[in-house]
Short mmCIF file of C-alpha atoms in Angstrom, two decimals:
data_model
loop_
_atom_site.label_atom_id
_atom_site.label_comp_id
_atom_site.label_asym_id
_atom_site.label_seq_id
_atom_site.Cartn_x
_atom_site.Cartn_y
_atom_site.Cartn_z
CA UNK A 1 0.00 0.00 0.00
CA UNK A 2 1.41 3.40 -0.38
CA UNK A 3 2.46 5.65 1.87
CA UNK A 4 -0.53 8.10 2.46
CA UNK A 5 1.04 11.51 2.93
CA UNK A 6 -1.17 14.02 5.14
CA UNK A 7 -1.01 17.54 3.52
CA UNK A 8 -1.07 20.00 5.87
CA UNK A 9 -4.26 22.48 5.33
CA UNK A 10 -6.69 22.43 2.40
CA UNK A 11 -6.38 23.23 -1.22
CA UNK A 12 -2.71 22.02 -1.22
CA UNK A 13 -1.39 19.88 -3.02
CA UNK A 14 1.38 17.67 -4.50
CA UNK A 15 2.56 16.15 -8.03
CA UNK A 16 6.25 15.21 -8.85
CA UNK A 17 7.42 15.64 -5.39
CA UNK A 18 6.46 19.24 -5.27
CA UNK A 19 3.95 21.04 -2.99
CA UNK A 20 1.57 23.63 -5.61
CA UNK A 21 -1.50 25.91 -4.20
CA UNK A 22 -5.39 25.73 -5.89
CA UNK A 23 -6.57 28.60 -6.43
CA UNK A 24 -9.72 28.17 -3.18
CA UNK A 25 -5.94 28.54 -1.16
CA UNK A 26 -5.99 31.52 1.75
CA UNK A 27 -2.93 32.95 0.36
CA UNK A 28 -3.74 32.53 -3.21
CA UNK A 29 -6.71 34.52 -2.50
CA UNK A 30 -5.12 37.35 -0.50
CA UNK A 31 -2.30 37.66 -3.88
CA UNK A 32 -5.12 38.46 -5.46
CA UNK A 33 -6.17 40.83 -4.16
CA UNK A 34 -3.26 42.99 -4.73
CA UNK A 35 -1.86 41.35 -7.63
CA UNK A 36 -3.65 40.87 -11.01
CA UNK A 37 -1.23 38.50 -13.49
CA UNK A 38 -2.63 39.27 -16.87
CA UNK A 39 -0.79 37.37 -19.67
CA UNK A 40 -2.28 34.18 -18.91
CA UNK A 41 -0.22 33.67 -15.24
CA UNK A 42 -3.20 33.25 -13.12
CA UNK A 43 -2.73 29.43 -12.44
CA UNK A 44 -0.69 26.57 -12.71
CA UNK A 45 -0.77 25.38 -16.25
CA UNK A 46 -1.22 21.28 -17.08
CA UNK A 47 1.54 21.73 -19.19
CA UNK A 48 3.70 22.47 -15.91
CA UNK A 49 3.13 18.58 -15.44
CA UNK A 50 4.42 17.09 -18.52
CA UNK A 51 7.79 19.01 -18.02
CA UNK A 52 8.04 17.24 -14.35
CA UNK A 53 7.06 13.78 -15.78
CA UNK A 54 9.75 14.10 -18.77
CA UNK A 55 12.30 15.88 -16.54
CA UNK A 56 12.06 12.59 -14.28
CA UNK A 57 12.20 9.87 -17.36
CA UNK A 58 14.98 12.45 -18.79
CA UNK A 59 16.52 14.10 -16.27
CA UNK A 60 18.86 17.06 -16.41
CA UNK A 61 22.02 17.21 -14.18
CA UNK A 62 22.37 18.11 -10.48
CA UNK A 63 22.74 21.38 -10.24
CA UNK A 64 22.09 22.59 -13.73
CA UNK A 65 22.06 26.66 -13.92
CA UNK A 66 17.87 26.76 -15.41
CA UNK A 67 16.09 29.40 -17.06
CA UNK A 68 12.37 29.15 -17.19
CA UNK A 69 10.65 31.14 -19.76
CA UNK A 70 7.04 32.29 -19.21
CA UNK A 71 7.39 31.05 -15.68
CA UNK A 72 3.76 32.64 -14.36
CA UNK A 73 3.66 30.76 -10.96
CA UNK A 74 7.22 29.15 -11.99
CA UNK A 75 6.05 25.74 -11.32
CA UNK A 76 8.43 23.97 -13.32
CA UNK A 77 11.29 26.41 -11.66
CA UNK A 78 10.19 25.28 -8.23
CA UNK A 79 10.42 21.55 -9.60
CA UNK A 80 13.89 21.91 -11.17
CA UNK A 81 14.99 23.64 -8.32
CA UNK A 82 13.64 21.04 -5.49
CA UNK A 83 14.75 18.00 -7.58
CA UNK A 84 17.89 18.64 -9.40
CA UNK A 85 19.23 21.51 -6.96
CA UNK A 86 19.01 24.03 -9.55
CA UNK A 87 20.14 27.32 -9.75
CA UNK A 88 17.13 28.40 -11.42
CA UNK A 89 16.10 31.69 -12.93
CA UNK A 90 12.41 32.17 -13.80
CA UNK A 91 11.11 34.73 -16.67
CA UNK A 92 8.07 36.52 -17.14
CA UNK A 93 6.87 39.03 -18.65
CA UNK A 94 4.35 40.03 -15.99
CA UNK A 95 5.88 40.90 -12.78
CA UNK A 96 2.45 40.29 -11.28
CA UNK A 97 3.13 36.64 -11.34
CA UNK A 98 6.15 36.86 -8.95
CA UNK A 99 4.66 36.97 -6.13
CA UNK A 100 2.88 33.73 -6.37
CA UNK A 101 5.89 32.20 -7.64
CA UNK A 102 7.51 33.47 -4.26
CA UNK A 103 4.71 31.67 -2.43
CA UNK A 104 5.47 28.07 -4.23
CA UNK A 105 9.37 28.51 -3.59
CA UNK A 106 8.71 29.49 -0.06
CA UNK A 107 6.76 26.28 0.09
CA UNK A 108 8.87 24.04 -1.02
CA UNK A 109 11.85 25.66 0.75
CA UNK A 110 13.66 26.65 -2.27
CA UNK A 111 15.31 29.84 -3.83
CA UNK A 112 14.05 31.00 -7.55
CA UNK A 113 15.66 33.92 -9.11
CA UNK A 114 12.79 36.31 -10.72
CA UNK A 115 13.72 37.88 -14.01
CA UNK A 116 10.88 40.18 -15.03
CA UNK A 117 11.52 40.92 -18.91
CA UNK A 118 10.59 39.63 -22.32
CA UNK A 119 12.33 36.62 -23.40
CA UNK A 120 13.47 38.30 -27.09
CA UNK A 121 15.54 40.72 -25.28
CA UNK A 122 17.95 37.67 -23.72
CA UNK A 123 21.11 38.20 -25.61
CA UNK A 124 23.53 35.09 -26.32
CA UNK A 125 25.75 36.39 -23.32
CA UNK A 126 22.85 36.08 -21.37
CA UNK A 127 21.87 33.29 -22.20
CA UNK A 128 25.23 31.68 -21.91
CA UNK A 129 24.62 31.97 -18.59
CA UNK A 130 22.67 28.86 -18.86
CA UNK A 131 22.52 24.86 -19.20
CA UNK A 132 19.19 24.12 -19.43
CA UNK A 133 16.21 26.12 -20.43
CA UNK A 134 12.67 24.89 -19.82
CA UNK A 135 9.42 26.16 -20.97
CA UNK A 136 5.51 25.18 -20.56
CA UNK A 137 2.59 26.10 -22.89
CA UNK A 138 4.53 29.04 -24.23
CA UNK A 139 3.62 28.99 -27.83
CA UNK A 140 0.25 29.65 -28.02
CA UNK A 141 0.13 32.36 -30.67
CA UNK A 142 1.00 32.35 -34.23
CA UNK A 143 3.39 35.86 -33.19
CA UNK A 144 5.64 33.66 -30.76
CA UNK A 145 6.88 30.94 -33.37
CA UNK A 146 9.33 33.43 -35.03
CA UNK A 147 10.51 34.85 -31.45
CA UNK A 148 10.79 31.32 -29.85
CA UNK A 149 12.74 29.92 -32.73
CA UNK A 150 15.56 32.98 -32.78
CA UNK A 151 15.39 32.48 -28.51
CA UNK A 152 16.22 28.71 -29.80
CA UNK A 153 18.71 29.54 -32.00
CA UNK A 154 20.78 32.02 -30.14
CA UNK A 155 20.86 29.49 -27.03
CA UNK A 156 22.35 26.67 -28.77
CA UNK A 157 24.89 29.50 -30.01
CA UNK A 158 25.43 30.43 -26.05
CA UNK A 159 26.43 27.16 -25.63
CA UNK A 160 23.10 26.19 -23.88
CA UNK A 161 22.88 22.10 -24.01
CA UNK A 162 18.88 21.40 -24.26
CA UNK A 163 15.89 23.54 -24.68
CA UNK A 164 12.82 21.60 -23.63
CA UNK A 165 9.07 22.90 -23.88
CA UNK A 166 5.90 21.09 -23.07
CA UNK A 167 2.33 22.21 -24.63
CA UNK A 168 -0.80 20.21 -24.81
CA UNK A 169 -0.38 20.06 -28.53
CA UNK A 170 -1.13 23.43 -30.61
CA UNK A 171 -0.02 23.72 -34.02
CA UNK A 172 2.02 26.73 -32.88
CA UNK A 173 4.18 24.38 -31.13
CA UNK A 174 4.39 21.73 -34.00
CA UNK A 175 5.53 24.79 -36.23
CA UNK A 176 8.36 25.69 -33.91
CA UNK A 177 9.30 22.07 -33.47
CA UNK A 178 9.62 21.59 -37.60
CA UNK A 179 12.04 25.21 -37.63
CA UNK A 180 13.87 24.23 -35.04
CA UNK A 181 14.23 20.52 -36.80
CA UNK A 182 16.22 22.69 -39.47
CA UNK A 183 19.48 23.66 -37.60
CA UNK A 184 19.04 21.65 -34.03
CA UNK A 185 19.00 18.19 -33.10
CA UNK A 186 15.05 18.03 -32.40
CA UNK A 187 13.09 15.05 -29.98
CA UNK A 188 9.03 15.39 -30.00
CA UNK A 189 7.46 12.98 -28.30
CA UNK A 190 3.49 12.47 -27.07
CA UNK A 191 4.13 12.74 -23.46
CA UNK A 192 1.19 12.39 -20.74
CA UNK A 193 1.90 13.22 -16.95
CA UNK A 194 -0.04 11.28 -14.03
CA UNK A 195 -0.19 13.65 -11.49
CA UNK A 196 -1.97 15.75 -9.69
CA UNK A 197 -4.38 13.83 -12.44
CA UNK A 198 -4.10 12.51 -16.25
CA UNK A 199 -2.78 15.45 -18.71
CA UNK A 200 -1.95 13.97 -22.23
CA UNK A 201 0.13 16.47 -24.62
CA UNK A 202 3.84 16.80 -26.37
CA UNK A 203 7.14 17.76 -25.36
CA UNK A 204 10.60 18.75 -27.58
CA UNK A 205 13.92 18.03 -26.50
CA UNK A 206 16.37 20.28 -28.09
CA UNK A 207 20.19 19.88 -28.33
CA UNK A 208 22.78 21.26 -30.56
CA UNK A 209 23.35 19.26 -34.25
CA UNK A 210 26.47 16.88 -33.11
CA UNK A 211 29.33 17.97 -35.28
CA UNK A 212 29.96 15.21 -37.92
CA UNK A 213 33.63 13.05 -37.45
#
């Protein structure tokens, strides 16, 4: 039988090893009342799951320096950070969203670096900065192919070794997987994660083209 884990007030709860807040939460409710996310960072995203589940079948290495892009609660930060010891830096575009992302760390007794800016503005030197970069349900608009793909492009020039994004299975996404497919070594897989409950989409694995003998 397994262990039956007692959580320790209502509307928390756990998937992949990682403690995560519903929305009915007390302090979820009092962030928002003073903070209003408003490019789609007012919960945690399914997608958020299929990065955990992939990250644990293809795991990045302890201690990895992470950037998450689109981070709104920074889920997937949190995650990298509590299971790999990451030094993790998460990205938005809202600065509303930090505070609940602040909440989560605090929660799971971890340190995330917030980086309020737009992701087209990272330069290769910052992004050098870098191992891994993670990313869930981030291309969701025709606009954010062309940007994602250049972000793609000058990471594997920074010397960034995988670029992995999750998304329950847009055409957007399938677009950006097929440009990328062009210069990068490209993986895209139908993933599904099994907690907190059944979430079926994609994820791609990006790596830099290995250099022919």
């Amino acid at each position: 039988m397994p262990k039956l884990e007692r959580l320790p007030e209502p509307h928390i709860y756990q998937a992949y090893g990682t403690y995560l807040l519903e929305s009915k939460h007390r302090l979820i409710r009092r962030l928002r009342k003073a903070y209003q996310p408003s490019v789609h960072g007012h919960k945690t995203w399914s997608a958020s799951f299929l990065l955990m589940d992939y990250l644990q079948h293809e795991p990045m290495r302890k201690k990895s320096r992470v950037l998450e892009i689109g981070c709104g609660w920074g889920p997937g930060s949190v995650f990298c950070a509590s299971q790999f010891k990451a030094k993790v830096t998460a990205l938005d575009i809202d600065k509303e969203v930090f505070p609940f992302l602040d909440v989560l760390a605090a929660l799971n007794n971890v340190e995330v670096t917030p980086l309020p800016q737009k992701f087209e503005k990272l330069t290769v030197k910052d992004l050098s900065e870098f191992d891994v970069i993670v990313g869930s349900d981030v291309c969701f608009w025709d606009s954010m192919v062309k940007p994602l793909k250049s972000l793609v492009n000058r990471a594997m020039k920074a010397g960034v070794e995988r670029v992995i994004i999750t998304d329950p299975g847009r055409p957007t996404f399938y677009e950006l997987a097929d440009q990328c497919a062009k210069l990068h070594e490209v993986n895209l897989q139908e993933w599904y994660a099994a907690e907190p409950e059944y979430f079926a989409g994609e994820v791609v694995d990006i790596r830099p083209k290995k250099k022919k003998k």
